[in-house]
Tab-separated table of C-alpha atoms in Angstrom:
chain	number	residue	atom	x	y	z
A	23	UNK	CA	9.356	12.932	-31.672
A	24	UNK	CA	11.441	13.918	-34.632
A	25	UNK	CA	10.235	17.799	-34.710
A	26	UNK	CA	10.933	17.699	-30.609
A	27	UNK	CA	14.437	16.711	-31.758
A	28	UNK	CA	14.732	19.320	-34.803
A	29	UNK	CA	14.040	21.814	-31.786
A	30	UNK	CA	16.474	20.489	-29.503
A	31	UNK	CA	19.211	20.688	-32.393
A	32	UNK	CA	18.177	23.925	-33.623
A	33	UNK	CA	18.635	25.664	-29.915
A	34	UNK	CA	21.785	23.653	-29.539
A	35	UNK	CA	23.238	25.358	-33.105
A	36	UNK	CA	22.328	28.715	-31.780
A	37	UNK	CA	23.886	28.164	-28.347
A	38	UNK	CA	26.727	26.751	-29.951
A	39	UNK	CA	26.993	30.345	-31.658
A	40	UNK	CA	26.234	32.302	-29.124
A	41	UNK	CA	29.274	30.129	-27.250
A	42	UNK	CA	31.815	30.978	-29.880
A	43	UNK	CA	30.876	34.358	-30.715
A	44	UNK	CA	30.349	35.372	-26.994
A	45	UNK	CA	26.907	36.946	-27.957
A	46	UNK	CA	23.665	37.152	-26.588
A	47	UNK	CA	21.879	37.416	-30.033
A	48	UNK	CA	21.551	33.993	-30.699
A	49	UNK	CA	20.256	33.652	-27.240
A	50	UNK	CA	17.474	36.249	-28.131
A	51	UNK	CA	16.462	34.290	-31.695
A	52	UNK	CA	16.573	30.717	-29.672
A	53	UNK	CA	14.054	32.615	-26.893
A	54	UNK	CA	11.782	33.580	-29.928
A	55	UNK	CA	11.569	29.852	-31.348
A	56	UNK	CA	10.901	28.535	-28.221
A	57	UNK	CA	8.323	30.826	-27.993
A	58	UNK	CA	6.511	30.434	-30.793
A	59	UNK	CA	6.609	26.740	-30.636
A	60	UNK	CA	4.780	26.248	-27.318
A	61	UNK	CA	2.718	29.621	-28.248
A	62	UNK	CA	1.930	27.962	-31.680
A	63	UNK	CA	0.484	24.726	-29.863
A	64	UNK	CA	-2.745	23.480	-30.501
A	65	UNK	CA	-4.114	20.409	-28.382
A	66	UNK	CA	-0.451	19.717	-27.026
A	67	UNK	CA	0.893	19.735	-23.953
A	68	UNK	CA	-0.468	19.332	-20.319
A	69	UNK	CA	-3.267	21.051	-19.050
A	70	UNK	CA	-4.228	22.412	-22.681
A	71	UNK	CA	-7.931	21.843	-22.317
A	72	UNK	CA	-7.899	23.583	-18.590
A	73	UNK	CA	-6.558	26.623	-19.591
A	74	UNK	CA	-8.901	26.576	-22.784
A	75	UNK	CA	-11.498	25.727	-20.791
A	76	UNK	CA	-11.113	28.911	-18.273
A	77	UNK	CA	-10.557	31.019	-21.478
A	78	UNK	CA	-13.966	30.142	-22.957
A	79	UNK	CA	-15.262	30.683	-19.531
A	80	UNK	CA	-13.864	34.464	-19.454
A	81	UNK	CA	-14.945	34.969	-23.051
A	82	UNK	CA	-18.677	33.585	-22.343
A	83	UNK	CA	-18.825	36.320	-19.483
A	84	UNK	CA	-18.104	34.087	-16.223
A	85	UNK	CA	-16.588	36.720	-13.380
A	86	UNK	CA	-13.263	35.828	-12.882
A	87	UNK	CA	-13.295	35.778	-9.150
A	88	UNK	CA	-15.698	33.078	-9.435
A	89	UNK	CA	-12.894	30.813	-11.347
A	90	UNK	CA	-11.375	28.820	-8.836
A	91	UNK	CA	-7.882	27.325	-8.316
A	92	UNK	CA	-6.756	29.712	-10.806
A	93	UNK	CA	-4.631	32.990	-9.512
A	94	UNK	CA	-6.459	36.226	-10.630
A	95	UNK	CA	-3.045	37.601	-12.083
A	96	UNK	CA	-3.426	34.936	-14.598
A	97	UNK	CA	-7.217	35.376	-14.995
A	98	UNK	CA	-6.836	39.099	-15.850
A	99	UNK	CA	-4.130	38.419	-18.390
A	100	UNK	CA	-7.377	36.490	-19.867
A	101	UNK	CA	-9.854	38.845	-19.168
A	102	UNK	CA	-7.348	41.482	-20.986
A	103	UNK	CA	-6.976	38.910	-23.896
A	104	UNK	CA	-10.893	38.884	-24.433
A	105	UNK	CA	-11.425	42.677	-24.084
A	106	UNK	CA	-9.367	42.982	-27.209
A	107	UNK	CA	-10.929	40.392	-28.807
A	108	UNK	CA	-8.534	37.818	-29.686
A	109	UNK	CA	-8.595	33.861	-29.755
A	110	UNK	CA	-7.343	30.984	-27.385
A	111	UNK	CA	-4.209	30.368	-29.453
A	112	UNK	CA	-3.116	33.963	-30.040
A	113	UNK	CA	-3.281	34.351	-26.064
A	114	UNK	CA	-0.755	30.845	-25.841
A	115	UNK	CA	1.459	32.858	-28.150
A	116	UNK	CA	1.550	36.416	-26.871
A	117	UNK	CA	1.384	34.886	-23.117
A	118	UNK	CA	4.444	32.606	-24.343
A	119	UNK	CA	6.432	35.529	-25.550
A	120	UNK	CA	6.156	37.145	-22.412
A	121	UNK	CA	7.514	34.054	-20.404
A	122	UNK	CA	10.440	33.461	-22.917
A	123	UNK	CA	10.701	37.217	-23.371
A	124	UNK	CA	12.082	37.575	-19.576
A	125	UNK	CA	13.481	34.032	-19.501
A	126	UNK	CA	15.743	35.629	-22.104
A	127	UNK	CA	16.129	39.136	-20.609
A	128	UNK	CA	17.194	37.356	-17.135
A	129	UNK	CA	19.692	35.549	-19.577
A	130	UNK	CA	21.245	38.594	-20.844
A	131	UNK	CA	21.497	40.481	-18.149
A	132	UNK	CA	23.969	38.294	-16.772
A	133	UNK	CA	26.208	39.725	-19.424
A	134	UNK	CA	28.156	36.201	-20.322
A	135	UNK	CA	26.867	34.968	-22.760
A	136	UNK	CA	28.931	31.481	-21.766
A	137	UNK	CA	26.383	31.299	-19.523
A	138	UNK	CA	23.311	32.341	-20.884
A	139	UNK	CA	23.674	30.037	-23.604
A	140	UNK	CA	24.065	27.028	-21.489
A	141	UNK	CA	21.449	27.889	-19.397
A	142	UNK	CA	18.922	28.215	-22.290
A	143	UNK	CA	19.797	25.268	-23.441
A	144	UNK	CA	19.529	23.396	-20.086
A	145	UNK	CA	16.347	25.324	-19.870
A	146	UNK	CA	15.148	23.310	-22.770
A	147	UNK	CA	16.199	20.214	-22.238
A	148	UNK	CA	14.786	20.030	-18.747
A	149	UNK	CA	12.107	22.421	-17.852
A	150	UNK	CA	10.546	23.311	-21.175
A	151	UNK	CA	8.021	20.762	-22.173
A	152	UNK	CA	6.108	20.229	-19.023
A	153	UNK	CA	6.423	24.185	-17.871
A	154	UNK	CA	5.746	26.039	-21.375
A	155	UNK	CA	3.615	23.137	-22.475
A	156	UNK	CA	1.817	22.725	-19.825
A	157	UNK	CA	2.318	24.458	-16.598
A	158	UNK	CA	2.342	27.740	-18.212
A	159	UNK	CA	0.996	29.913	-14.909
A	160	UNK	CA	3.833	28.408	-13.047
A	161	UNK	CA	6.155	28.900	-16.064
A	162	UNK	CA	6.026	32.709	-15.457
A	163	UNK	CA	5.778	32.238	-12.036
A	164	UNK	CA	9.387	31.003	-11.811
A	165	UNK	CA	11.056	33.073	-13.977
A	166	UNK	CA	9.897	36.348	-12.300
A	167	UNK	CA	11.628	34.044	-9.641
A	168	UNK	CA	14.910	34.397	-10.712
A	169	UNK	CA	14.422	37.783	-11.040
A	170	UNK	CA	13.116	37.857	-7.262
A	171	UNK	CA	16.213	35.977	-5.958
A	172	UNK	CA	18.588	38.344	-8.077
A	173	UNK	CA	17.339	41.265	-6.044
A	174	UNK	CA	17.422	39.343	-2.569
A	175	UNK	CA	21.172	38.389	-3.440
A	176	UNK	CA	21.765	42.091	-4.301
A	177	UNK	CA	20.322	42.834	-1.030
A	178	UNK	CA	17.404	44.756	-2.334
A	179	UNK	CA	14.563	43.643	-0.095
A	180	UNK	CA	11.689	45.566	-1.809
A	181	UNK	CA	12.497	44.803	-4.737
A	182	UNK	CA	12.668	41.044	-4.072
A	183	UNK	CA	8.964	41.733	-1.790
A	184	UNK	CA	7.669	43.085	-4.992
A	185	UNK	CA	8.496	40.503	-7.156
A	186	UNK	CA	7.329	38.068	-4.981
A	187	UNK	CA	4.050	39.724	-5.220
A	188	UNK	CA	4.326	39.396	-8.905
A	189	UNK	CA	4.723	35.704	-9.300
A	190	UNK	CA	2.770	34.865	-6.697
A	191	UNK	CA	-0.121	36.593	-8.895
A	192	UNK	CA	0.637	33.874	-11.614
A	193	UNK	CA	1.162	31.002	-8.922
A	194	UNK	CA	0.853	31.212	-5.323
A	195	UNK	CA	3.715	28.980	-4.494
A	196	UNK	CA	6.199	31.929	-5.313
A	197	UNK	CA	5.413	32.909	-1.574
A	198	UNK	CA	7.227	30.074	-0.919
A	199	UNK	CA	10.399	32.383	-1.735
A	200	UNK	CA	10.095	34.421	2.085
A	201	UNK	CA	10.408	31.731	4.194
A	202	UNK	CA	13.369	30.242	1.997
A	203	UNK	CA	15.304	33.987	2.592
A	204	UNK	CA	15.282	33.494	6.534
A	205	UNK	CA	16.735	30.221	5.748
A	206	UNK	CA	19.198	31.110	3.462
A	207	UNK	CA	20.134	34.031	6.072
A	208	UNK	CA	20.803	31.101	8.252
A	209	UNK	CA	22.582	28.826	5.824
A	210	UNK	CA	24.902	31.074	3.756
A	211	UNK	CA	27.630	31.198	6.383
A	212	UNK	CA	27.379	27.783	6.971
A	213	UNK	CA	27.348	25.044	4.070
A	214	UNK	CA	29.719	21.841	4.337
A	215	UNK	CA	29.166	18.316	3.441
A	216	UNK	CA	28.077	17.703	7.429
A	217	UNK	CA	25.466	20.364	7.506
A	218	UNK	CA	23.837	19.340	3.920
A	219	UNK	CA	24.306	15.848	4.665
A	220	UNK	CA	22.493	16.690	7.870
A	221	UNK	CA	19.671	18.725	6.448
A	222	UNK	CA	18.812	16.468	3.651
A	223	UNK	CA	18.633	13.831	5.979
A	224	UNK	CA	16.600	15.270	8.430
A	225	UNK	CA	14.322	16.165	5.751
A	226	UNK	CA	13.890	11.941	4.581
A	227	UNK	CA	13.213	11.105	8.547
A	228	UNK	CA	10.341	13.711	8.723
A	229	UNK	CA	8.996	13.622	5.231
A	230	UNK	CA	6.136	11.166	6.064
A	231	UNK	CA	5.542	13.256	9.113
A	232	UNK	CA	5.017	16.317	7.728
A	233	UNK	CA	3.099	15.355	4.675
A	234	UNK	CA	0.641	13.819	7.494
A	235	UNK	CA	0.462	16.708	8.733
A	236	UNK	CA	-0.512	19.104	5.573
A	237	UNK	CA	-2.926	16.445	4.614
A	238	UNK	CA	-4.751	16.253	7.646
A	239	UNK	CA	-4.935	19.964	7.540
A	240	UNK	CA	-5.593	19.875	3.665
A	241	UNK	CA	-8.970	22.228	3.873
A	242	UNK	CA	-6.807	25.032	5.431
A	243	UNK	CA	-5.748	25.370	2.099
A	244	UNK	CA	-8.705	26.127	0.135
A	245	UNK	CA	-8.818	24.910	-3.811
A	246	UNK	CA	-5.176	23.993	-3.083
A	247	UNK	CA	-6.085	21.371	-1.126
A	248	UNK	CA	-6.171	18.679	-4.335
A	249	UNK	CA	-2.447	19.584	-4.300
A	250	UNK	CA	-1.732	17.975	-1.077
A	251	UNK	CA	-5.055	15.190	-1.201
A	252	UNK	CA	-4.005	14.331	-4.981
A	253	UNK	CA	-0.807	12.051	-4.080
A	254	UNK	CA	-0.308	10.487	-7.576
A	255	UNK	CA	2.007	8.400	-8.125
A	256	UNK	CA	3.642	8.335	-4.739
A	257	UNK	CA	7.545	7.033	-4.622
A	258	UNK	CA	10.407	5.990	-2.449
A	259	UNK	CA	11.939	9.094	-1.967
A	260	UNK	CA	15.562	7.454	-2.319
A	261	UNK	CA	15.087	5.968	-5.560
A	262	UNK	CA	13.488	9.090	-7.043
A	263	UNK	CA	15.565	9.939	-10.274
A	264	UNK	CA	14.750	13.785	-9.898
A	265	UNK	CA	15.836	14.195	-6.333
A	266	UNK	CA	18.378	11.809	-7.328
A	267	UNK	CA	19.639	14.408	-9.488
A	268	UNK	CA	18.824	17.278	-7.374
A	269	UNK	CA	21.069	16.175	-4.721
A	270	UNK	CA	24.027	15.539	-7.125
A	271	UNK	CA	24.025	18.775	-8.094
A	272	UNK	CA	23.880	19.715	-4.450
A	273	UNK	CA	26.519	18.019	-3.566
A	274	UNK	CA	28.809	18.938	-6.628
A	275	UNK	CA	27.720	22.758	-5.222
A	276	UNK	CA	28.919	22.075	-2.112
A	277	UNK	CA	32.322	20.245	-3.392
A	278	UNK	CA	33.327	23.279	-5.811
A	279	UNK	CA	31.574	25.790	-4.784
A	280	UNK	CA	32.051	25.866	-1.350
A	281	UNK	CA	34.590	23.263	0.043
A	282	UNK	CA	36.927	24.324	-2.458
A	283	UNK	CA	36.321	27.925	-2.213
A	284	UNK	CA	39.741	29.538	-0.793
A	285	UNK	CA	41.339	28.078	-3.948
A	286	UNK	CA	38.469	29.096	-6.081
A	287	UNK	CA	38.719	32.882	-4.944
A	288	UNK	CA	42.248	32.776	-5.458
A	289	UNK	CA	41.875	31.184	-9.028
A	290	UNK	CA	38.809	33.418	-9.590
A	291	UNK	CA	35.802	31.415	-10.309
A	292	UNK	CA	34.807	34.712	-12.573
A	293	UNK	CA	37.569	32.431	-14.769
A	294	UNK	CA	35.545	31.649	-18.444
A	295	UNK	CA	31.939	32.612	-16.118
A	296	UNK	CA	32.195	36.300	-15.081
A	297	UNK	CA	29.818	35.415	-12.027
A	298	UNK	CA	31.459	36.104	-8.268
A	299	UNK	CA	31.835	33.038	-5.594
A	300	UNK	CA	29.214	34.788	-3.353
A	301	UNK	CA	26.695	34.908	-6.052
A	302	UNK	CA	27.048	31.660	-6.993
A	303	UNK	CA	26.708	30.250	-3.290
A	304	UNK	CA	23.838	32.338	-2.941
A	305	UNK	CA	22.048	30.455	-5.753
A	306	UNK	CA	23.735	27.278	-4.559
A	307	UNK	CA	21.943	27.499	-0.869
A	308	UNK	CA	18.487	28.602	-2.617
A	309	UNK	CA	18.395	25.664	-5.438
A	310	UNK	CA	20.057	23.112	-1.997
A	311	UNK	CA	16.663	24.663	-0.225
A	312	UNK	CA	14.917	23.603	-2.893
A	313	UNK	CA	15.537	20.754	-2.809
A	314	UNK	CA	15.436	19.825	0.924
A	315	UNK	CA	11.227	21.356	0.191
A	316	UNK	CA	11.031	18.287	-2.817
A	317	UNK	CA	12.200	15.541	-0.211
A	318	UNK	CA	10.209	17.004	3.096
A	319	UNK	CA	6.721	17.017	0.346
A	320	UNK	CA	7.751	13.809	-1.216
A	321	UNK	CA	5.020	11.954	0.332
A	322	UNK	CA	2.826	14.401	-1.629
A	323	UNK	CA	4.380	14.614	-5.192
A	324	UNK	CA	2.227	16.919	-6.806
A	325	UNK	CA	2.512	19.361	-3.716
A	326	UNK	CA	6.129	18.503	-3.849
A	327	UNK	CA	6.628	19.385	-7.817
A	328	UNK	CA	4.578	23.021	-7.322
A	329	UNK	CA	6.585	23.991	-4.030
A	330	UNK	CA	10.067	23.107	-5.154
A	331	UNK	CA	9.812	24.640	-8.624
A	332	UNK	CA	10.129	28.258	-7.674
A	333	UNK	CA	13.913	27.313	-6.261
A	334	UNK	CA	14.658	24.268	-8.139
A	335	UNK	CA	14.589	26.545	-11.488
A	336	UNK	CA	18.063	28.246	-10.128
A	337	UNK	CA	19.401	24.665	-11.633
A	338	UNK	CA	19.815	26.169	-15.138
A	339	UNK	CA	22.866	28.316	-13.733
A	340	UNK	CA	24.313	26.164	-11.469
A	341	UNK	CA	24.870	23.371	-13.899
A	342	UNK	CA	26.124	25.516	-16.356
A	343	UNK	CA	28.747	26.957	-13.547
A	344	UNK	CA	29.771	23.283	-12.199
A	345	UNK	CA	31.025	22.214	-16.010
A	346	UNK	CA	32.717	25.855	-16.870
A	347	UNK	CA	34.563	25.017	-13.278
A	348	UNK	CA	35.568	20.865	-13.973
A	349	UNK	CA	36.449	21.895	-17.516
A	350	UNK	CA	38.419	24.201	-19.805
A	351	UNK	CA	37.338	25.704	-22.765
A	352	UNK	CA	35.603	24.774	-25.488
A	353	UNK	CA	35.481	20.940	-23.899
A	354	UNK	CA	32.648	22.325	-21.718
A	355	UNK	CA	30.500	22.821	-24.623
A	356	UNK	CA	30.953	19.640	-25.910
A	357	UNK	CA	30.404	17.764	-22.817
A	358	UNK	CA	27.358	19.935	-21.321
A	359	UNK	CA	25.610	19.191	-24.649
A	360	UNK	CA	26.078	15.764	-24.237
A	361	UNK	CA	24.632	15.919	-20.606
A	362	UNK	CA	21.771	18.063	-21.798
A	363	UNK	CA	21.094	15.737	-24.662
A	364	UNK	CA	20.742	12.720	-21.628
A	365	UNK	CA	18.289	15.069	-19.556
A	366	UNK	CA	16.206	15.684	-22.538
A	367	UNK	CA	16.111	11.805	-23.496
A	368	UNK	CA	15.187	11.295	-19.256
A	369	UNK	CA	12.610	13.783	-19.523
A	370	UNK	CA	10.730	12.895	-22.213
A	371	UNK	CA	10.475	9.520	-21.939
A	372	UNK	CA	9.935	9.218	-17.899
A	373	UNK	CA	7.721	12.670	-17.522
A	374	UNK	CA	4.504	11.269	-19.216
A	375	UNK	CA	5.646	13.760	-22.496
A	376	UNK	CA	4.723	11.468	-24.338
A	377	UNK	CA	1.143	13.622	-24.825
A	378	UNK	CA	2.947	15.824	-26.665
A	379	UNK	CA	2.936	13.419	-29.903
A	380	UNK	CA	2.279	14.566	-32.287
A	381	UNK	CA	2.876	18.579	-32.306
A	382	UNK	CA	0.073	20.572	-33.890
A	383	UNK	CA	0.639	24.029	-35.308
A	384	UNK	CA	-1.937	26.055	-34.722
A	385	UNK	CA	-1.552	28.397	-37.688
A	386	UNK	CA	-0.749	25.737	-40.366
């Protein structure tokens, strides 16, 4: 728990400087920590055994369109790996890189570092131990994601198409991303506190419905079928603390974001941010879409977790862009590390990361 901690802290000092200094090059040395940390893993983390497992099974010869409920973009990253001869653990790291690598280009390429830095950190305190510690196909999945949504915002459709292709290489749930444009078309010119209120609740009422649905028509769905069979721990939708959360940071979208936005353009949200109100409503409807997909699946919470995540990643900007708007300064610092600080303590202790004890280096 204590090294988890030392982390934690040591991405916070770095986002603290990057904050001050309005630079991206703490940014870039916090991405390369992170990196090597979940690369440097040995017998940590979720799903550690699978992936070594399909590794070994690669390296011992097995054709890798024989592997199933794995995506082949993934499998020829391993095949690669075992042509040039290296191990398991060097594969973690060098795959890790990658993931962090673009996590921290995306970052940059915002050009504010206010931002970036928040983000990163957010990114840590929420999504980092079960996605680079364990989900690490859907890890890169999302973040060529971002990238994705970037281009459909920009209104460069073959750019986004291509991306999409990308991901879904890594984890077929990306596709997920077309049939969320055609609603965001729809919703973009038409977000109030009715029409969410509306949508979310619609999506409670047929929830049940439509999980009964995908379940009875599981074997449609080939090896993904354990997705939607595999309910887990199933829960009351309303009580859930993640779509709990989800939905307050819809709402708070909505609220400042949208409601308030003749003030805000006169104002300029751009104000301490340097991001436009239409780009930020843009990620607003596709992370809101997101999570109307966690509450229609949540019947099926596995199914639910592995849909959702391609849009519900877009939260690392938003909640970053809700505290530079309710505060001033360097008070948004302080009080964003303080709410990052309460995710991380959520996380851990109600996400089963408790597997993660204790952290094994691989090279020491």
């Amino acid at each position: 728990m204590q090294f988890y901690i030392l982390i934690f802290l040591t991405v916070g000092l770095l986002v603290s400087l990057s904050w001050y200094f309005n630079s991206n090059i703490p940014i870039i040395f916090a991405g390369v920590i992170l990196a090597i940390v979940a690369g440097g893993r040995a017998d940590v983390g979720f799903d550690y055994l699978a992936y070594q497992n399909v590794f070994n099974a690669v390296q011992s010869g097995v054709d890798i369109f024989l592997i199933e409920r794995f995506e082949i973009g993934y499998l020829l990253l391993n095949w690669f790996a075992v042509s040039l001869g290296i191990s398991f653990n060097m594969f973690l790291m060098v795959y890790s890189l990658i993931t962090m690598g673009l996590l921290v280009l995306f970052l940059c390429q915002l050009k504010r570092p206010h931002v970036a830095s928040l983000a990163l950190l957010y990114y840590t305190a929420r999504f980092y131990l079960t996605r680079d510690f364990g989900q690490i196909r859907a890890s890169l999945s999302v973040i060529i994601c971002l990238f994705a949504i970037r281009a459909i915002i920009a209104n460069r459709i073959w750019r986004f198409v291509f991306l999409i292709i990308i991901a879904s290489l890594f984890q077929r749930v990306a596709l997920v991303l077309i049939p969320t444009y055609l609603l965001y078309v729809i919703l973009r010119r038409h977000v109030t506190i009715v029409t969410y209120s509306f949508l979310i609740t619609l999506a409670f009422v047929f929830s049940k419905f439509f999980s009964g649905v995908l379940q009875s028509h599981a074997a449609l769905f080939g090896e993904y079928s354990a997705y939607l069979l595999d309910t887990g721990v199933v829960t009351v939708p309303a009580v859930n603390p993640v779509i709990l959360l989800q939905l307050l940071i819809g709402f708070m979208s909505v609220m400042y974001f949208f409601r308030l936005a003749p003030r805000i353009k006169k104002v300029g949200i751009d104000e301490g941010s340097g991001l436009s109100l239409e780009y930020t409503q843009s990620i607003s409807i596709f992370y809101m879409i997101g999570t109307l997909v966690l509450i229609l699946l949540s019947s099926i919470p596995i199914a639910a977790g592995r849909t959702s995540t391609a849009l519900n990643t877009l939260e690392i900007l938003i909640v970053p862009l809700l505290f530079i708007r309710i505060f001033r300064g360097n008070t948004v610092l302080y009080m964003f590390t303080g709410f990052t600080m309460i995710i991380a303590y959520f996380f851990f202790n109600h996400a089963g990361i408790q597997i993660f004890i204790p952290y094994h280096f691989y090279f020491f």
